[in-house]
Amino acid sequence: MWRHGTRTMAVILRELAFLKFLRARGIPVSINIPLTSGEDHFVLGAPEGDRPAVLYTWAPGRKYADIPTVEMGEKLGAKFAEMHLIAREFPTADAPDQT
């Protein structure tokens, strides 16, 4: 759930598209769970204004702080490098939507 006014809906939807893009290319990230209506998000009314909300899939694993070994650090670094290389393929914000 985002605070009211911190991000536009367009930015939130782009972030969700980016996570789906990464997941489709084998990066183990959590992605949103669509609502029964098919929407990617819902909005809750709050005293300060509407707050967008999203339900995500479970992210199995453990925090790096729980297992700070050199081997785990190398694995984590390799996965981040892979993610950054794959992210280059994600369409820029000014390109037509290709996701």
Short mmCIF file of C-alpha atoms in Angstrom, two decimals:
data_model
loop_
_atom_site.label_atom_id
_atom_site.label_comp_id
_atom_site.label_asym_id
_atom_site.label_seq_id
_atom_site.Cartn_x
_atom_site.Cartn_y
_atom_site.Cartn_z
CA MET A 1 0.00 0.00 0.00
CA TRP A 2 1.32 3.42 -0.93
CA ARG A 3 0.74 6.61 0.99
CA HIS A 4 -1.63 9.07 -0.62
CA GLY A 5 0.09 11.23 -3.22
CA THR A 6 3.52 9.56 -3.13
CA ARG A 7 3.32 7.98 -6.59
CA THR A 8 1.02 8.33 -9.53
CA MET A 9 -1.01 5.34 -10.63
CA ALA A 10 0.97 5.34 -13.89
CA VAL A 11 4.23 4.94 -11.96
CA ILE A 12 2.81 2.14 -9.82
CA LEU A 13 1.49 0.27 -12.86
CA ARG A 14 4.88 0.67 -14.58
CA GLU A 15 6.61 -0.82 -11.53
CA LEU A 16 4.21 -3.77 -11.62
CA ALA A 17 4.92 -4.23 -15.33
CA PHE A 18 8.66 -4.16 -14.61
CA LEU A 19 8.33 -6.87 -11.96
CA LYS A 20 6.32 -9.05 -14.39
CA PHE A 21 8.98 -8.40 -17.04
CA LEU A 22 11.75 -9.56 -14.69
CA ARG A 23 9.78 -12.64 -13.57
CA ALA A 24 9.09 -13.64 -17.20
CA ARG A 25 12.85 -13.62 -17.78
CA GLY A 26 13.65 -15.84 -14.83
CA ILE A 27 14.41 -13.31 -12.09
CA PRO A 28 12.74 -14.57 -8.87
CA VAL A 29 10.80 -11.46 -7.86
CA SER A 30 7.36 -11.19 -6.31
CA ILE A 31 4.68 -10.02 -8.70
CA ASN A 32 1.19 -8.76 -8.09
CA ILE A 33 -1.77 -11.07 -7.75
CA PRO A 34 -4.55 -9.84 -10.05
CA LEU A 35 -7.94 -9.21 -8.51
CA THR A 36 -10.90 -11.30 -9.63
CA SER A 37 -11.82 -8.34 -11.85
CA GLY A 38 -8.44 -8.67 -13.58
CA GLU A 39 -7.12 -5.36 -12.25
CA ASP A 40 -3.55 -5.22 -10.94
CA HIS A 41 -4.39 -3.02 -7.98
CA PHE A 42 -7.15 -1.61 -5.85
CA VAL A 43 -7.65 1.70 -4.08
CA LEU A 44 -8.59 2.19 -0.46
CA GLY A 45 -10.14 5.40 0.74
CA ALA A 46 -8.27 6.87 3.71
CA PRO A 47 -8.74 10.10 5.66
CA GLU A 48 -5.78 11.68 3.84
CA GLY A 49 -6.99 10.52 0.42
CA ASP A 50 -7.02 7.43 -1.79
CA ARG A 51 -4.22 4.92 -1.28
CA PRO A 52 -3.32 2.44 -4.05
CA ALA A 53 -2.75 -1.12 -2.85
CA VAL A 54 -1.44 -4.32 -4.41
CA LEU A 55 -1.32 -7.94 -3.27
CA TYR A 56 1.95 -9.72 -4.08
CA THR A 57 2.98 -13.33 -4.44
CA TRP A 58 4.97 -14.91 -1.62
CA ALA A 59 8.73 -14.38 -1.82
CA PRO A 60 10.38 -17.52 -0.46
CA GLY A 61 13.86 -17.35 0.98
CA ARG A 62 15.72 -15.64 3.78
CA LYS A 63 17.11 -12.17 4.32
CA TYR A 64 20.75 -11.81 3.38
CA ALA A 65 21.41 -10.49 6.91
CA ASP A 66 20.42 -13.95 8.19
CA ILE A 67 23.10 -15.67 6.06
CA PRO A 68 25.89 -13.12 5.38
CA THR A 69 28.47 -15.49 3.92
CA VAL A 70 30.88 -14.80 1.06
CA GLU A 71 29.22 -17.55 -0.99
CA MET A 72 25.74 -16.06 -0.49
CA GLY A 73 27.06 -12.58 -1.26
CA GLU A 74 28.51 -13.84 -4.53
CA LYS A 75 25.23 -15.54 -5.46
CA LEU A 76 23.28 -12.41 -4.61
CA GLY A 77 25.67 -10.20 -6.57
CA ALA A 78 25.41 -12.48 -9.60
CA LYS A 79 21.60 -12.38 -9.48
CA PHE A 80 21.61 -8.57 -9.21
CA ALA A 81 24.00 -8.34 -12.16
CA GLU A 82 21.71 -10.61 -14.19
CA MET A 83 18.72 -8.48 -13.22
CA HIS A 84 20.47 -5.27 -14.30
CA LEU A 85 21.44 -6.74 -17.66
CA ILE A 86 17.90 -7.99 -18.30
CA ALA A 87 16.47 -4.63 -17.21
CA ARG A 88 18.17 -2.99 -20.18
CA GLU A 89 15.56 -4.71 -22.36
CA PHE A 90 12.63 -3.13 -20.53
CA PRO A 91 11.02 -0.44 -22.71
CA THR A 92 11.81 3.12 -21.66
CA ALA A 93 9.01 5.26 -20.29
CA ASP A 94 8.73 7.23 -23.53
CA ALA A 95 8.58 4.12 -25.75
CA PRO A 96 5.27 2.49 -26.71
CA ASP A 97 4.17 -0.06 -24.11
CA GLN A 98 5.56 -3.46 -25.11
CA THR A 99 4.92 -5.41 -21.90
#
